[in-house]
mmCIF file of C-alpha atoms in Angstrom:
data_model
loop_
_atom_site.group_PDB
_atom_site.id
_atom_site.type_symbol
_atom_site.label_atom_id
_atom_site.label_comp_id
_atom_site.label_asym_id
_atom_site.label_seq_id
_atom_site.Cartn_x
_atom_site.Cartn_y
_atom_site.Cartn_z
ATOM 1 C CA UNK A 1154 16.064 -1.563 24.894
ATOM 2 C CA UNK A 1155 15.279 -5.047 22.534
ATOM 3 C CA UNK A 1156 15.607 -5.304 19.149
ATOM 4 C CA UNK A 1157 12.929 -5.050 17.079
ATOM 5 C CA UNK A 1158 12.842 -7.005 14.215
ATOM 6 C CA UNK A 1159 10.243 -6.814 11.426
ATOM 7 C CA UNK A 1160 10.584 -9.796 9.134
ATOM 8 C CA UNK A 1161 8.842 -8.526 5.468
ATOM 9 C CA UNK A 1162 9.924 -11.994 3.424
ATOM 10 C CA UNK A 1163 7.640 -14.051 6.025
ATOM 11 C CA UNK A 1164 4.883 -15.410 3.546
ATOM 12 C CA UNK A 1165 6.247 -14.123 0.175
ATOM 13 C CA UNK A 1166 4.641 -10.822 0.219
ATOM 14 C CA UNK A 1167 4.054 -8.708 -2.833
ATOM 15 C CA UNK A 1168 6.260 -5.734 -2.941
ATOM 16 C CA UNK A 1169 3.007 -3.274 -2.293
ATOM 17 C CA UNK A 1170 1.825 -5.750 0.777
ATOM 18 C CA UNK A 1171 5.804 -5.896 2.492
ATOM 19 C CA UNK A 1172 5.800 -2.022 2.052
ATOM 20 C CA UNK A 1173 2.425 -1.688 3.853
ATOM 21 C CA UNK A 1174 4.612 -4.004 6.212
ATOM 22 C CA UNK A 1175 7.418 -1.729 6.598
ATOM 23 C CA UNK A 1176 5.129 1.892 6.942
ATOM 24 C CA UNK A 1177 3.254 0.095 9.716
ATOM 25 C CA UNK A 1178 6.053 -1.073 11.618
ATOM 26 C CA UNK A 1179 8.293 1.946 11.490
ATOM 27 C CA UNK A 1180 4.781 3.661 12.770
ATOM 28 C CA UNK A 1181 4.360 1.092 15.418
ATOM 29 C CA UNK A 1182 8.084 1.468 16.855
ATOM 30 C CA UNK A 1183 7.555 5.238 16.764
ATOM 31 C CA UNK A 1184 4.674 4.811 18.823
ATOM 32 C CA UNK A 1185 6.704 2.668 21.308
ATOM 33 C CA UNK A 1186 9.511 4.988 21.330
ATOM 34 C CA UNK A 1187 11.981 2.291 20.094
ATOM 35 C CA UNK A 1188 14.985 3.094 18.573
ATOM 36 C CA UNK A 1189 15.850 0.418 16.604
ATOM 37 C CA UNK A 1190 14.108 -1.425 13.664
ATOM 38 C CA UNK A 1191 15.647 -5.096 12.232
ATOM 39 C CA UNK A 1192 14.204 -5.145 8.869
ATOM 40 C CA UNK A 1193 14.358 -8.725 6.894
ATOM 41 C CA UNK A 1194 13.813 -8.502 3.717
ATOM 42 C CA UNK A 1195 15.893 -11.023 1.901
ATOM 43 C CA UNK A 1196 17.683 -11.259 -0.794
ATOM 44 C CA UNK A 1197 15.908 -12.411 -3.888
ATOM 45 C CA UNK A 1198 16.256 -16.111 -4.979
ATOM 46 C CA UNK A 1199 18.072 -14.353 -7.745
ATOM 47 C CA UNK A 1200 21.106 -13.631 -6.187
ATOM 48 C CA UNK A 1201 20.757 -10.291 -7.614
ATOM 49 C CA UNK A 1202 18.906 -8.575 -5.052
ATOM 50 C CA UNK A 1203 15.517 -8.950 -4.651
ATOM 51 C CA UNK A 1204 12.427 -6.565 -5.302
ATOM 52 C CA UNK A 1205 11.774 -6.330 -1.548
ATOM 53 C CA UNK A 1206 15.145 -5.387 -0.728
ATOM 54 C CA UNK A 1207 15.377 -2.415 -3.063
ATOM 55 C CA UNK A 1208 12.001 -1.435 -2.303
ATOM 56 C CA UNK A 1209 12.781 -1.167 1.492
ATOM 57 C CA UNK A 1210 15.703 0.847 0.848
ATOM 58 C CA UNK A 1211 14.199 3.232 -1.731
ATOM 59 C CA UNK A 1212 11.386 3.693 1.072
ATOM 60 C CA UNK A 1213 13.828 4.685 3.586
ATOM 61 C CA UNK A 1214 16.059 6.353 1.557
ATOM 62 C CA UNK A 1215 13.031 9.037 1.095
ATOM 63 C CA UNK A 1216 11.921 8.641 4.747
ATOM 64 C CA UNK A 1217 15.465 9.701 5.487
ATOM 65 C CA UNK A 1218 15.302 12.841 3.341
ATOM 66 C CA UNK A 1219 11.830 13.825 4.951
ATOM 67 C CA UNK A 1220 13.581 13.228 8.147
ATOM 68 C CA UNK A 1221 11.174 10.478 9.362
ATOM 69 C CA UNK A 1222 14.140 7.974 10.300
ATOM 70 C CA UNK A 1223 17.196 9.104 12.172
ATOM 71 C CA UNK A 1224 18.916 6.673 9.424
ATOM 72 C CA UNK A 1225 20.025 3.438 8.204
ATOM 73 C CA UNK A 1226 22.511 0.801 7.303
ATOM 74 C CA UNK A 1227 22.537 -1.877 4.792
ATOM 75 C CA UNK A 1228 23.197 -5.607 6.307
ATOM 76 C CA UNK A 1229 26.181 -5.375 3.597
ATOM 77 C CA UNK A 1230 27.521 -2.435 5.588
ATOM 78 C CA UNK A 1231 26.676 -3.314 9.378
ATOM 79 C CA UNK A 1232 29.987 -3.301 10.880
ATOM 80 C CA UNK A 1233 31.978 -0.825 13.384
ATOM 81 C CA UNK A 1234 33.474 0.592 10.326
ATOM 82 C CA UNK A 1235 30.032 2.484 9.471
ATOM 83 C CA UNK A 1236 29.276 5.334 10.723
ATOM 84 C CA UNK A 1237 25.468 4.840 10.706
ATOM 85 C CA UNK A 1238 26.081 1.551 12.698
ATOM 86 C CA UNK A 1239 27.912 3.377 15.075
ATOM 87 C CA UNK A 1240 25.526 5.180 16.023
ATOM 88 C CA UNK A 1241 22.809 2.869 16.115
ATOM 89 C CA UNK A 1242 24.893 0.647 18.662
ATOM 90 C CA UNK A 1243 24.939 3.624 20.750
ATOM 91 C CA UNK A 1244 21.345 3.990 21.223
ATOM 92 C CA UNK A 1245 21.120 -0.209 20.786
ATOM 93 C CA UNK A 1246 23.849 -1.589 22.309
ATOM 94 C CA UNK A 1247 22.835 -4.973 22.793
ATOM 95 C CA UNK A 1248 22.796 -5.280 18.871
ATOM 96 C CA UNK A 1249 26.608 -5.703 19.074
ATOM 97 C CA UNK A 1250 25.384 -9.472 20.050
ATOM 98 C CA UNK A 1251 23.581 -10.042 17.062
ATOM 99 C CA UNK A 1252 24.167 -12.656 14.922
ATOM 100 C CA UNK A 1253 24.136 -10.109 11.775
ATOM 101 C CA UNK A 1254 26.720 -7.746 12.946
ATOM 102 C CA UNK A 1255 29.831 -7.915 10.808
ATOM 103 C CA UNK A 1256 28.401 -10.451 8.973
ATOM 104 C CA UNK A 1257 27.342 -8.514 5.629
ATOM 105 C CA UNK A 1258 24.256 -10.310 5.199
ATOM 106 C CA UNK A 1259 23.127 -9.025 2.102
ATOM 107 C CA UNK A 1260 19.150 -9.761 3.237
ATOM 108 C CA UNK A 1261 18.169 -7.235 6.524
ATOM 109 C CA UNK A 1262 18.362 -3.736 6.872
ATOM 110 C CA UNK A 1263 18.722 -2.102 10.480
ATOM 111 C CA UNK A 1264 16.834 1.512 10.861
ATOM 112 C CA UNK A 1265 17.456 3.995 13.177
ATOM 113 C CA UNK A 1266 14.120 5.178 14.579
#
């Protein structure tokens, strides 16, 4: 199955508009039965972390514990070493050859439909 990936930076959303983003495209993945979300959200021109970013992951943090996602794994985190990860390159195996994995970019997020 392809990767999806949902780019929420594209444009310079507001927070409010890239989490409209985000709802819609976990909603439209459901609804094609894919198992894998790429989320880009960046990184902030702070260097800090941006507003996106910890927007996305409060979001799916509570879609997690309402059991709407299966899970998820920071960029930061996306190795073989994570258990989340492992699991999402079972059901996504071809995202082994992407050019994020094991890279710890600090600026996507990869979801687990």
């Amino acid at each position: 199955m392809p990767l999806t990936i949902l780019n929420l930076e594209q444009g310079m959303p507001t927070v409010e508009t890239a989490r409209m983003r985000l709802e819609q495209g976990i909603r439209t993945a459901r609804a094609r039965r894919l198992s894998v979300i790429k989320i880009i959200h960046g990184y902030g021109s702070s260097g800090k972390g941006g507003a996106i970013k910890k927007d996305v992951r409060k979001v799916l943090t509570r879609k997690l514990a309402a059991k709407e996602i299966r899970g998820f794994v920071a960029g930061e985190d996306f190795s073989p070493f994570d258990p989340v990860a492992r699991e999402i390159i079972d059901k996504c195996p071809e995202i082994r050859g992407d050019r994020d994995y094991t890279r710890g970019n600090h600026g996507i997020t990869i979801v687990l439909i």
